[in-house]
PDB file of C-alpha atoms in Angstrom:
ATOM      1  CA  UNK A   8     -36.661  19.437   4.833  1.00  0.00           C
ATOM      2  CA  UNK A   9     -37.737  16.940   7.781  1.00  0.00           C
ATOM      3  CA  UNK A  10     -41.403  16.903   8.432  1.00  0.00           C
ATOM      4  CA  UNK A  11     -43.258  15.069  10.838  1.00  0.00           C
ATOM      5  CA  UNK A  12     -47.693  14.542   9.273  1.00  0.00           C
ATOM      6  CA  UNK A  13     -49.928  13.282  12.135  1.00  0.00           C
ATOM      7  CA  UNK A  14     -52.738  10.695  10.698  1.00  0.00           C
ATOM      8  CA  UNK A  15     -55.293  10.747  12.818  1.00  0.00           C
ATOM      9  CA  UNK A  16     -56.928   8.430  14.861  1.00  0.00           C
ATOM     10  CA  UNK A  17     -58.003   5.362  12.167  1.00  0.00           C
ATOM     11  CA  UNK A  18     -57.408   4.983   8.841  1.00  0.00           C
ATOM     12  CA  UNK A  19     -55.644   6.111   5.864  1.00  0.00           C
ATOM     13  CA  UNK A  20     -58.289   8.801   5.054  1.00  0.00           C
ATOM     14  CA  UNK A  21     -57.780  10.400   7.783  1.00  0.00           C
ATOM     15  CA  UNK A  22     -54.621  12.181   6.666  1.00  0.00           C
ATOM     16  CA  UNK A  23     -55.402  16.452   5.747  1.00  0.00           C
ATOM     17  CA  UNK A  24     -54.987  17.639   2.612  1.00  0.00           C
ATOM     18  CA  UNK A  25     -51.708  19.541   3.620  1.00  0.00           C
ATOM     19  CA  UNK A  26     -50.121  16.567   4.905  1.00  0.00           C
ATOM     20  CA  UNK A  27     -50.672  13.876   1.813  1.00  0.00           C
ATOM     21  CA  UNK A  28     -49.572  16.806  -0.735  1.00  0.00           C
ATOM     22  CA  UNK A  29     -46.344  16.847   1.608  1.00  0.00           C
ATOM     23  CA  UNK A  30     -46.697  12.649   1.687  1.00  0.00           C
ATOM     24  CA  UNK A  31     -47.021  12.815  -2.485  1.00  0.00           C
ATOM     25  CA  UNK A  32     -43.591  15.037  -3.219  1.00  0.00           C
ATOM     26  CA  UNK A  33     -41.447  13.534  -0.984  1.00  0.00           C
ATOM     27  CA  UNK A  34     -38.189  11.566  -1.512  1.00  0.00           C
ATOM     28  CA  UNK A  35     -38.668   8.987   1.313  1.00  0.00           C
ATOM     29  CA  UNK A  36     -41.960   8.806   3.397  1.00  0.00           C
ATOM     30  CA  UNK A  37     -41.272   6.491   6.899  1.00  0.00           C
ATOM     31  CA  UNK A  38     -44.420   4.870   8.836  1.00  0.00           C
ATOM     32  CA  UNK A  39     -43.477   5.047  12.498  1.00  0.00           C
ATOM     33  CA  UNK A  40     -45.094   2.129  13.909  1.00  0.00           C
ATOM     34  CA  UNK A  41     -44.493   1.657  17.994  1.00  0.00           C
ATOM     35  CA  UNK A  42     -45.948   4.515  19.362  1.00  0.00           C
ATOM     36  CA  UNK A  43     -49.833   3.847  18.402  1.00  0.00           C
ATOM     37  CA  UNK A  44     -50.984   2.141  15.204  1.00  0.00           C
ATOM     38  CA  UNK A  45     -53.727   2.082  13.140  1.00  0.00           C
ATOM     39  CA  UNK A  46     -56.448   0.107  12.343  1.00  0.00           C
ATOM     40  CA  UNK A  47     -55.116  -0.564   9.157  1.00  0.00           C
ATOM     41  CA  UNK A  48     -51.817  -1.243   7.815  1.00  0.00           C
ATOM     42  CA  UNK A  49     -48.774   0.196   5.370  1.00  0.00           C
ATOM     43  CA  UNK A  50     -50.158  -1.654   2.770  1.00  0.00           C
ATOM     44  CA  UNK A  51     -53.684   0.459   2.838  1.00  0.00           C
ATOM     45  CA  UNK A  52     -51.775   3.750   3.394  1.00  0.00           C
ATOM     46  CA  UNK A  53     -49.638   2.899   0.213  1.00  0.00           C
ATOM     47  CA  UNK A  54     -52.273   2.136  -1.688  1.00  0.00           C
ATOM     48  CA  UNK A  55     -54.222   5.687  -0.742  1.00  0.00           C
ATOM     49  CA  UNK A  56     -51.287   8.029  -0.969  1.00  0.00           C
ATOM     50  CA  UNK A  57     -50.010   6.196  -4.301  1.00  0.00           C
ATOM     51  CA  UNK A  58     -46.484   5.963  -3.586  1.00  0.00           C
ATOM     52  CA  UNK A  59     -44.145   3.792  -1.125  1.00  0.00           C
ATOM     53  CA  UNK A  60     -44.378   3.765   2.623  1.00  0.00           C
ATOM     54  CA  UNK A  61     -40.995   2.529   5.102  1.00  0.00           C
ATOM     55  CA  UNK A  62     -42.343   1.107   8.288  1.00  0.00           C
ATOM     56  CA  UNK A  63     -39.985   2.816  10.964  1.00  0.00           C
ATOM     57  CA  UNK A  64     -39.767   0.732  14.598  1.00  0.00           C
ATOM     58  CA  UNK A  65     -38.246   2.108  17.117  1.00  0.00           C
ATOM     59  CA  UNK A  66     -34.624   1.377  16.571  1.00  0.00           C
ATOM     60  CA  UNK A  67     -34.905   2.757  13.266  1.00  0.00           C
ATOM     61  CA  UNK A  68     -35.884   5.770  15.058  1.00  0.00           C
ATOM     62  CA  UNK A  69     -34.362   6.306  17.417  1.00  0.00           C
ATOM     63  CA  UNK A  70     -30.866   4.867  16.776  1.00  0.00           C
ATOM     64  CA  UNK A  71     -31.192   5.534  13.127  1.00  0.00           C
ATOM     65  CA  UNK A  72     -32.025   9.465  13.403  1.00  0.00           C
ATOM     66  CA  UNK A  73     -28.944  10.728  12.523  1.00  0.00           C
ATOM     67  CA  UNK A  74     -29.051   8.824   8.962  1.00  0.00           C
ATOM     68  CA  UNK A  75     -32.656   9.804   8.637  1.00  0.00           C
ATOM     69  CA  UNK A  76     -31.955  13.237   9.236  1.00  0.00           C
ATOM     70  CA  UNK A  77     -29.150  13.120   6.873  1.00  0.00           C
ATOM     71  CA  UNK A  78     -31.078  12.569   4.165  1.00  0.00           C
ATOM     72  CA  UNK A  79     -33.396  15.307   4.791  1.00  0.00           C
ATOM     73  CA  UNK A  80     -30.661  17.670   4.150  1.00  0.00           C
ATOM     74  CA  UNK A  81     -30.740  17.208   0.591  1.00  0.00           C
ATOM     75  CA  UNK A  82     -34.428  16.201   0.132  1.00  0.00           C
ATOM     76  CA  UNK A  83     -37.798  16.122   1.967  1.00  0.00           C
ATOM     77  CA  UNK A  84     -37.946  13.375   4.108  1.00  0.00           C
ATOM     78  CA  UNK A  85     -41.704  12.908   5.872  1.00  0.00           C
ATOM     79  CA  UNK A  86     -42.239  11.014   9.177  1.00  0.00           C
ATOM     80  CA  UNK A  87     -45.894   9.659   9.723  1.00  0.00           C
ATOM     81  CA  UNK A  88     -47.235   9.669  12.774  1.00  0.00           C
ATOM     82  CA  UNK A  89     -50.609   8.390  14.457  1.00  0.00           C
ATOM     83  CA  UNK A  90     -52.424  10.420  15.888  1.00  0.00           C
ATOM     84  CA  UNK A  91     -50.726  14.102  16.631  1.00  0.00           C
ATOM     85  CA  UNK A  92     -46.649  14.413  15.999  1.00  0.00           C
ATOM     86  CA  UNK A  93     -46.128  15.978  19.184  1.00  0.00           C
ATOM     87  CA  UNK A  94     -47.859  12.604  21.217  1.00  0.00           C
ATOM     88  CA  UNK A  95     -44.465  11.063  22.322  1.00  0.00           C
ATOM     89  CA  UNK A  96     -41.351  12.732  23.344  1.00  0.00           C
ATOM     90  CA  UNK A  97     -39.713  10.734  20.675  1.00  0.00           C
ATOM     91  CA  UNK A  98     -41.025  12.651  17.976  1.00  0.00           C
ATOM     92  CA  UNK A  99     -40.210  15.910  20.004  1.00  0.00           C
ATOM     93  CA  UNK A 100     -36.376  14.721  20.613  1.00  0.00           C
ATOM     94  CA  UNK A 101     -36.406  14.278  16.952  1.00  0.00           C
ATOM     95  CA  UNK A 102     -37.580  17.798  16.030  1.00  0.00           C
ATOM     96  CA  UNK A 103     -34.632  19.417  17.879  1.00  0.00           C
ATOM     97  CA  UNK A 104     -32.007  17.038  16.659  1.00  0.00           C
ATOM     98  CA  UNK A 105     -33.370  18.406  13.140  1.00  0.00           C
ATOM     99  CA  UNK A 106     -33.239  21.891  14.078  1.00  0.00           C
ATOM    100  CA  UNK A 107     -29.781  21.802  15.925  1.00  0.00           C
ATOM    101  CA  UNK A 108     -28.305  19.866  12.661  1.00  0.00           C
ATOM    102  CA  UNK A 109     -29.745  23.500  10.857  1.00  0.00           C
ATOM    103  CA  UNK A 110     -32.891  21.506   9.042  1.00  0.00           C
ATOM    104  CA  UNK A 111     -36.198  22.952   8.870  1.00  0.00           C
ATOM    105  CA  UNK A 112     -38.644  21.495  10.182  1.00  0.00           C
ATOM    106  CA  UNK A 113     -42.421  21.177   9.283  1.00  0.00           C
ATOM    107  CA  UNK A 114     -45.232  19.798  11.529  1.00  0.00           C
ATOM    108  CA  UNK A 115     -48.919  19.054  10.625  1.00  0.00           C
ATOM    109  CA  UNK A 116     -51.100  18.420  13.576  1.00  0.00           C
ATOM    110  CA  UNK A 117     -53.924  16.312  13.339  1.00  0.00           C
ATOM    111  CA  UNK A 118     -56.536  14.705  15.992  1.00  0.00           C
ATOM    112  CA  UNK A 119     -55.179  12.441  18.641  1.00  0.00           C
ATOM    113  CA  UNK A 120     -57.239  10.539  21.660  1.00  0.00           C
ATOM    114  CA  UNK A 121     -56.067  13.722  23.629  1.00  0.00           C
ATOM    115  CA  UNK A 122     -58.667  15.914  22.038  1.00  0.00           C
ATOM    116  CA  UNK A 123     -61.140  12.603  20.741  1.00  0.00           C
ATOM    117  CA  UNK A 124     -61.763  11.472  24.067  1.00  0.00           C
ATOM    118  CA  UNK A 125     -64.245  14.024  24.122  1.00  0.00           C
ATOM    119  CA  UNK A 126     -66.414  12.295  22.366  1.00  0.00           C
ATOM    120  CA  UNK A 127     -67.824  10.381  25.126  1.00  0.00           C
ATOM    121  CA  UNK A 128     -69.047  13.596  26.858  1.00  0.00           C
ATOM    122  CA  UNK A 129     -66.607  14.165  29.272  1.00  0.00           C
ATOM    123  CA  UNK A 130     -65.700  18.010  28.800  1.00  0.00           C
ATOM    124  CA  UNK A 131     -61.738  18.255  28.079  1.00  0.00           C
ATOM    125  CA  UNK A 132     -61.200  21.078  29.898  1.00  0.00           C
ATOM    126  CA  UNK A 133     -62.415  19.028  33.479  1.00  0.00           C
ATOM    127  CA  UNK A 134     -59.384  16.502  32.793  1.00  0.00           C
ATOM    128  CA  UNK A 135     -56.288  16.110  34.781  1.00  0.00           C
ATOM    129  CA  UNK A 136     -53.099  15.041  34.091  1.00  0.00           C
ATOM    130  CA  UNK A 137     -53.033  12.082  31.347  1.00  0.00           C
ATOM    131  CA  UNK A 138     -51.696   8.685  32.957  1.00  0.00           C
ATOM    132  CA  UNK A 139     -49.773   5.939  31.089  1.00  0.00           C
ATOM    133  CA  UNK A 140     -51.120   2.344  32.287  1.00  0.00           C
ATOM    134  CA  UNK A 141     -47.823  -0.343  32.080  1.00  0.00           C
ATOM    135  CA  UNK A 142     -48.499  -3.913  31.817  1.00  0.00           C
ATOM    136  CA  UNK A 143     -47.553  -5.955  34.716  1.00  0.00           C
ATOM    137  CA  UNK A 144     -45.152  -8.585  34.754  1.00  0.00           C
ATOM    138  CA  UNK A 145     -44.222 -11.297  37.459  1.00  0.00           C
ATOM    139  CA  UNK A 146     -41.348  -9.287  38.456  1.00  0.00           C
ATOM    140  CA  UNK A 147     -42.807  -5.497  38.189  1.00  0.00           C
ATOM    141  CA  UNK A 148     -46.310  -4.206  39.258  1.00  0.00           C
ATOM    142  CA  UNK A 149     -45.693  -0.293  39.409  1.00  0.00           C
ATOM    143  CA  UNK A 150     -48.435   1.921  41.422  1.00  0.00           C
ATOM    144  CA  UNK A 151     -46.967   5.157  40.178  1.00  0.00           C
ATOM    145  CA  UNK A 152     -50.294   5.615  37.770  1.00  0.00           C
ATOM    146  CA  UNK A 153     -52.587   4.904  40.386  1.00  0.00           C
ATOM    147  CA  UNK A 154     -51.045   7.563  42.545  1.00  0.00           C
ATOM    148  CA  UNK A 155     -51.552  10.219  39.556  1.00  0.00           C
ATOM    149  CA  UNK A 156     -55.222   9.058  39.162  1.00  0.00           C
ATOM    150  CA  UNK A 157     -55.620   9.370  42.547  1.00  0.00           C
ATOM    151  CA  UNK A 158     -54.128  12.830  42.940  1.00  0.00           C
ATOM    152  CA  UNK A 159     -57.035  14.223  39.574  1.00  0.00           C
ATOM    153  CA  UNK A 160     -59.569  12.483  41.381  1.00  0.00           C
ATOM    154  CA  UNK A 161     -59.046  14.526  44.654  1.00  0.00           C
ATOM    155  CA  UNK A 162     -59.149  17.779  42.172  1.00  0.00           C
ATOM    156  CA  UNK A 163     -62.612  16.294  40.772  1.00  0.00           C
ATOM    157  CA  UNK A 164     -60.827  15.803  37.736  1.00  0.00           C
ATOM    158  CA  UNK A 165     -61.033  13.178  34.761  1.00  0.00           C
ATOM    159  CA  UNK A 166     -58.276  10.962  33.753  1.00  0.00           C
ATOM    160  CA  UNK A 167     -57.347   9.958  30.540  1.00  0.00           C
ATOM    161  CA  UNK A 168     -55.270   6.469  30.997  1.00  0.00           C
ATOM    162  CA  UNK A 169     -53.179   5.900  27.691  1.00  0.00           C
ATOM    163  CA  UNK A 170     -52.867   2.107  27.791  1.00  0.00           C
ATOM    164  CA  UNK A 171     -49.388   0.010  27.115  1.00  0.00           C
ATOM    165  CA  UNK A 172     -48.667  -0.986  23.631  1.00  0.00           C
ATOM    166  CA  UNK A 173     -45.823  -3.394  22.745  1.00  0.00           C
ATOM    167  CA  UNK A 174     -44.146  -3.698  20.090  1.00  0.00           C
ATOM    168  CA  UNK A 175     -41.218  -5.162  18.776  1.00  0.00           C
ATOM    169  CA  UNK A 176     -40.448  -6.046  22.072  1.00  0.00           C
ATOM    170  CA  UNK A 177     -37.796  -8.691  22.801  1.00  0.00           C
ATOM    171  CA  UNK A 178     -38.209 -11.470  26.183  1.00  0.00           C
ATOM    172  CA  UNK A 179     -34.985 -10.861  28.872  1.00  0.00           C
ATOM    173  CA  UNK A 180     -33.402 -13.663  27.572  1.00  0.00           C
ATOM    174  CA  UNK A 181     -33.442 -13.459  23.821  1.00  0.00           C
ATOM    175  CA  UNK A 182     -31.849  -9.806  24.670  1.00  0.00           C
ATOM    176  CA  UNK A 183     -29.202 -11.270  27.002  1.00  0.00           C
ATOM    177  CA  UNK A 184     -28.230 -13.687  24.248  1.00  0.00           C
ATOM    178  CA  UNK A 185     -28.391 -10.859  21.543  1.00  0.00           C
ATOM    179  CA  UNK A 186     -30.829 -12.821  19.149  1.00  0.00           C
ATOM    180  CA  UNK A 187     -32.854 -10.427  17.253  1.00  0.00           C
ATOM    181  CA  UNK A 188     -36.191 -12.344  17.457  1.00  0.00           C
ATOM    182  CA  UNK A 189     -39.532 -10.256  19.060  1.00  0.00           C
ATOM    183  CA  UNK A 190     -42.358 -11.195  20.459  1.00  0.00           C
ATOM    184  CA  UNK A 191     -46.060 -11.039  19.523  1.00  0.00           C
ATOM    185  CA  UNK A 192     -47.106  -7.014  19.645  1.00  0.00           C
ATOM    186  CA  UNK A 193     -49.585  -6.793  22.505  1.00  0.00           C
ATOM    187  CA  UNK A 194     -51.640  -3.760  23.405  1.00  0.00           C
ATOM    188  CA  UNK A 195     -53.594  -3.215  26.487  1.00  0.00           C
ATOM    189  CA  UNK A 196     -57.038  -3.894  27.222  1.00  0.00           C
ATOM    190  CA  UNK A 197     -59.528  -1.711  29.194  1.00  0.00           C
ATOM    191  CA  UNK A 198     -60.466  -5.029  31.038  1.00  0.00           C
ATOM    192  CA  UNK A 199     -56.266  -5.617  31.958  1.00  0.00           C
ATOM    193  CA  UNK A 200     -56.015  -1.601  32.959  1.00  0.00           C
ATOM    194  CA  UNK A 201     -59.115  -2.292  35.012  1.00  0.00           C
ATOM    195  CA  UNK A 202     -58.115  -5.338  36.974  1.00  0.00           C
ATOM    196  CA  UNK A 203     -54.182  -3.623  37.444  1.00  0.00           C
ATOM    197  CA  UNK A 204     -56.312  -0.565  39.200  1.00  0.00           C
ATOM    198  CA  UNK A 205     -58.554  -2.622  41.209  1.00  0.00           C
ATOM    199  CA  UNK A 206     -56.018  -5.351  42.568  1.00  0.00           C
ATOM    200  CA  UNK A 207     -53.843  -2.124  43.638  1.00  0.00           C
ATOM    201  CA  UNK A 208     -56.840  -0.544  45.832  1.00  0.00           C
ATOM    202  CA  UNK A 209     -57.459  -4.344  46.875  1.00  0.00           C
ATOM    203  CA  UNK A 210     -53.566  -4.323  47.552  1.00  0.00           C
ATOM    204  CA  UNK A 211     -53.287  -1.424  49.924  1.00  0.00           C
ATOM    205  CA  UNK A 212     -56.673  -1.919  51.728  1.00  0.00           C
ATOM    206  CA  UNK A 213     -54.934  -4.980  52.708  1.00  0.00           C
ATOM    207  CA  UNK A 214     -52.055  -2.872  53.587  1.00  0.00           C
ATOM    208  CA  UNK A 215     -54.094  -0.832  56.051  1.00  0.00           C
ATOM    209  CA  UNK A 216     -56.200  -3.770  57.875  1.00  0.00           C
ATOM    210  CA  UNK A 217     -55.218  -3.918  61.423  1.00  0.00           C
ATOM    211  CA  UNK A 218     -52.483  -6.678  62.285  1.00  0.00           C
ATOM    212  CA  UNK A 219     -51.495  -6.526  58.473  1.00  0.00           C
ATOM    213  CA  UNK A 220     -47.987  -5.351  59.023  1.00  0.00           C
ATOM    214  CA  UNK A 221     -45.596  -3.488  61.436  1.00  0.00           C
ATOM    215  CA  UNK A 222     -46.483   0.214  62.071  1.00  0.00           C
ATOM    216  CA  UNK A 223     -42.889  -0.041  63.271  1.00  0.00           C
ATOM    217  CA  UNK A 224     -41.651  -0.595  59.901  1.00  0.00           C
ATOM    218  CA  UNK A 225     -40.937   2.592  58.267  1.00  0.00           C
ATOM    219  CA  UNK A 226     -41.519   0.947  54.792  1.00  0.00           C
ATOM    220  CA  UNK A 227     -45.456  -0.783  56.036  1.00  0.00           C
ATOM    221  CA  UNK A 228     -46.000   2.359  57.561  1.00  0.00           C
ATOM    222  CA  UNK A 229     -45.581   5.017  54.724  1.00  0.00           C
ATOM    223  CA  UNK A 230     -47.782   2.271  52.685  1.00  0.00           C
ATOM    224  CA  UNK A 231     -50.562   3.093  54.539  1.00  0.00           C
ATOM    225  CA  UNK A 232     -50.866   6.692  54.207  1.00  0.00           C
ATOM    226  CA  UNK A 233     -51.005   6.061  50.248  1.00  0.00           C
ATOM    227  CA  UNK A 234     -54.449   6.692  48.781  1.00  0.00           C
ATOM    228  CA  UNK A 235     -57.026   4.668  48.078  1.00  0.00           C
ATOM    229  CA  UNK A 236     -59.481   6.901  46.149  1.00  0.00           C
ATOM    230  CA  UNK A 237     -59.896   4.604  42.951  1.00  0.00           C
ATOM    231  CA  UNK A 238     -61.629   1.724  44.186  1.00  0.00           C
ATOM    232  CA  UNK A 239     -63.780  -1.108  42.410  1.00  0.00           C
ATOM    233  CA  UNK A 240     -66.804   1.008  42.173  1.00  0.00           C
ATOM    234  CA  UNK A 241     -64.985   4.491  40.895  1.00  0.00           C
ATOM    235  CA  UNK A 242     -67.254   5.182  37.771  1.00  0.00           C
ATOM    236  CA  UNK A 243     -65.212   4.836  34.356  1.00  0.00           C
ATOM    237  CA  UNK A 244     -65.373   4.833  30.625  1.00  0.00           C
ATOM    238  CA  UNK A 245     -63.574   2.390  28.284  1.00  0.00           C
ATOM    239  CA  UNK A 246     -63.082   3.585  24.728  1.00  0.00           C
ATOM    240  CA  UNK A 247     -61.733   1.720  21.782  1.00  0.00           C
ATOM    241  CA  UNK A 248     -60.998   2.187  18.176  1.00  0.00           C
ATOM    242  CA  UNK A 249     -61.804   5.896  18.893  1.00  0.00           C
ATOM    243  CA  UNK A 250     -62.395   8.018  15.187  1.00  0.00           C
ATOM    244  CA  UNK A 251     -63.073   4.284  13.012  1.00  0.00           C
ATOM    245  CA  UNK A 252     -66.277   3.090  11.797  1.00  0.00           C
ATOM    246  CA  UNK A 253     -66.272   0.560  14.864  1.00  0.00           C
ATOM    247  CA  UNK A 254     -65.690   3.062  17.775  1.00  0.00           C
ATOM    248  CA  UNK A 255     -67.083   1.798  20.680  1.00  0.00           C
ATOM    249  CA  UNK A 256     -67.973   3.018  24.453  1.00  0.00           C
ATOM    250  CA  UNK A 257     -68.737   1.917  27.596  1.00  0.00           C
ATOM    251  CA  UNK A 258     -69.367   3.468  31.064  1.00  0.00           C
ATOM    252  CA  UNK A 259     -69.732   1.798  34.435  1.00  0.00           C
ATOM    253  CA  UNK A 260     -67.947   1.135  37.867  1.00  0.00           C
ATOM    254  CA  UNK A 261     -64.270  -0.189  37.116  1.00  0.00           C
ATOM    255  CA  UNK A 262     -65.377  -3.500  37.705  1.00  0.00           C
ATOM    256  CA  UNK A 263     -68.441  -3.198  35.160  1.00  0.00           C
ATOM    257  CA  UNK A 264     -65.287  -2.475  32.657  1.00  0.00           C
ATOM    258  CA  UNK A 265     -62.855  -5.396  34.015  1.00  0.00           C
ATOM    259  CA  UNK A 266     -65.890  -7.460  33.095  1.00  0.00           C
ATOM    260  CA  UNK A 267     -66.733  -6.124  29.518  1.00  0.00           C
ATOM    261  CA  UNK A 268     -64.999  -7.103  26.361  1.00  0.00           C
ATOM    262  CA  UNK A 269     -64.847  -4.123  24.206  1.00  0.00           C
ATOM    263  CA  UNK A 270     -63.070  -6.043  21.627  1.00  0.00           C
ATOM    264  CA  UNK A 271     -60.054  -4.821  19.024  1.00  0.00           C
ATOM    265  CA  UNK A 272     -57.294  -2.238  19.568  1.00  0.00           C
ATOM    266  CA  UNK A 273     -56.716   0.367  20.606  1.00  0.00           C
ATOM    267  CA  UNK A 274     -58.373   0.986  23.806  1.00  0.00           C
ATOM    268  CA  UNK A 275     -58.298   3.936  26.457  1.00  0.00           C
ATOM    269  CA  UNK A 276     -59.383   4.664  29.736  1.00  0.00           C
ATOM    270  CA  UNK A 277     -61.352   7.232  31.324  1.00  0.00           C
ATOM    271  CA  UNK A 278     -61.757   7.711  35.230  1.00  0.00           C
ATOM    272  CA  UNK A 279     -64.630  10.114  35.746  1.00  0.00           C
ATOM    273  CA  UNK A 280     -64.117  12.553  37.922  1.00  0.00           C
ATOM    274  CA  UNK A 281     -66.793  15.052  38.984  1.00  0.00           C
ATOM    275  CA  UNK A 282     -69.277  15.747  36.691  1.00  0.00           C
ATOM    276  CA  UNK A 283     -71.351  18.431  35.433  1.00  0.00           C
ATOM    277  CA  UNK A 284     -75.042  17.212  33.998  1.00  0.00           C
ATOM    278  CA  UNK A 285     -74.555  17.590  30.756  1.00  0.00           C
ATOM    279  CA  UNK A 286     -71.658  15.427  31.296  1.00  0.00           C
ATOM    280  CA  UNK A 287     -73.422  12.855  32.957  1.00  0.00           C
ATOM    281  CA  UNK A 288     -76.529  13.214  30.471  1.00  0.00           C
ATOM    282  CA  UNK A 289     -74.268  12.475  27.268  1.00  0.00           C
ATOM    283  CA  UNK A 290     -72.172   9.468  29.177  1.00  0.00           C
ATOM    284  CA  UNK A 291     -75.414   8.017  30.459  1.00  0.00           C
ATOM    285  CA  UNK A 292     -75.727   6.926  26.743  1.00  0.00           C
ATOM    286  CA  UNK A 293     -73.053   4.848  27.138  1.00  0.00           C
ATOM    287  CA  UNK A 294     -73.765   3.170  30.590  1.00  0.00           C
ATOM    288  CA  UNK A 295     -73.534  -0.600  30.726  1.00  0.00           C
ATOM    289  CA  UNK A 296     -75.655  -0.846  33.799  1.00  0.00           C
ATOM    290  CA  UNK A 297     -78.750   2.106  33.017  1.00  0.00           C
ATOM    291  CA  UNK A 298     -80.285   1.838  36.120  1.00  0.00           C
ATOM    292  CA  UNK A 299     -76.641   1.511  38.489  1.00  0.00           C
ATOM    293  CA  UNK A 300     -75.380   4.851  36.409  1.00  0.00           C
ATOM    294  CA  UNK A 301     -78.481   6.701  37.649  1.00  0.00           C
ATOM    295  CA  UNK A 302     -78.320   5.694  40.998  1.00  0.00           C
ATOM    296  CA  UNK A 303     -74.246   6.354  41.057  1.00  0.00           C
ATOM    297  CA  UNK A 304     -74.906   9.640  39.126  1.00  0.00           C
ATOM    298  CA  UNK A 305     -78.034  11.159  41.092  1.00  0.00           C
ATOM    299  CA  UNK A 306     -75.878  13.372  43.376  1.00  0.00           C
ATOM    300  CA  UNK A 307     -75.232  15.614  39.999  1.00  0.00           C
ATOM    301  CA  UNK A 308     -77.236  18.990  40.253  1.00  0.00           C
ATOM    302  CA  UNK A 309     -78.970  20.100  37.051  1.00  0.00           C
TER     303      UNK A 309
END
């Protein structure tokens, strides 16, 4: 049998009771370590659950499947996942590969920033559609988040912004010589998510100031009917290391958060929408600026 045990949000406590009996009886137990991590490593989950762990990257994953799921025909095979199983589409592909080779498949949920985020106060059912933040590169600066921000914001809804995590990521040219050698992982700041948001708004006011371009150019011209409704000073909340012993908050303008270090991974994003007092009350005890939330937040009835 193939089964896929979420792990929470931090460490290796926060597995359920169902999932590290599964974990304990298993033939082979695989780490899948791309998609989020946490804050600490195999080593600590092997230790807890008493038994080995495989790390899994994503080529074992997802160009391995089919040997993975092999083996679960004859024995129980367990997947871990961070977080909730059903957080990537990877882990969903995987399920119906299982089921169409005739496996059964088992599944135990567990919490995931989805439902955590509501920790800072921010009612889940006022949030929007959930945004992935890319890092930028010299060659590719995609808007396509902002857009979807943009588009909640105009609904008074909240964002959640799942920031970019790399890992086991290879540089253009060691992939276009074929040499297997990665870089560094790297995972996304609420400061670098921050700045990418603001420098787009900056970007297409520019678009929009008179003499900046061509109205005759269809291309200029359809870039300034794009919106503009996250600017600089669109109140937000950075979250990091959400469920641990370290969690941390912070809520401000977007630029209040480019400028604040909330230190280690993992961090997420929040851009508030409209809120409802209690809402405000509870993130107020997060505010970096006390005085600047009050005045920003004063409009909300009681």
């Amino acid at each position: 049998m193939f089964y896929l045990v979420g792990l929470g949000l931090a460490d290796a406590k926060d597995i359920t009771v169902k999932g590290l009996e599964i974990v304990k009886r298993a033939h082979k137990v695989y780490l899948e370590a791309y998609t989020s991590v946490l804050t600490v490593g195999k080593e600590a989950l092997e230790e807890f659950y008493g038994r080995e762990v495989t790390l899994a990257d994503r080529e074992s994953v997802e160009q391995l499947a089919d040997e993975l799921l092999a083996d679960a025909k004859e024995h129980d095979v367990v997947l871990l996942v961070v977080g909730d199983p059903f957080g990537a589409t990877t882990h969903t592909d995987l399920v119906l590969r299982a089921q169409n080779a005739g496996l059964e498949v088992g599944v135990v949920h567990n919490a995931s920033i989805m439902n955590a985020v509501g920790c800072c106060g921010l009612q889940l059912y006022n949030y929007g559609e959930t945004v992935s933040i890319v890092f930028w590169n010299d060659n590719w600066k995609p808007e396509s988040f902002y857009d979807k921000i943009c588009a909640n914001y105009q609904r008074g809804m909240h964002t959640l912004c799942l920031l970019d995590i790399k890992m086991k990521e290879q540089s253009v040219e060691n992939m276009m010589r074929g040499r297997k050698v990665y870089e560094p992982p790297r995972f996304m700041s609420t400061q670098v998510a921050a700045e990418q948001l603001i420098a787009i708004f900056q970007r297409r006011t520019a678009r929009r100031a008179p003499g900046a371009s061509n109205d005759s150019d269809e291309e200029d011209a359809s870039d300034k009917n794009l919106p503009i409704d996250i600017t600089d000073e669109t109140l937000a909340v950075g979250l990091t290391r959400v469920g641990s012993d370290t969690q941390r908050m912070a809520a401000g303008t977007l630029q209040d958060i480019a400028d604040t270090d909330l230190g280690e991974p993992l961090h997420s994003l929040v851009i508030v929408g409209h809120m409802h007092c209690l809402e405000r009350d509870m993130l107020r005890r997060y505010a970096i600026k006390q005085a600047d939330f009050d005045e920003r937040t004063k409009h909300v009835k009681e």
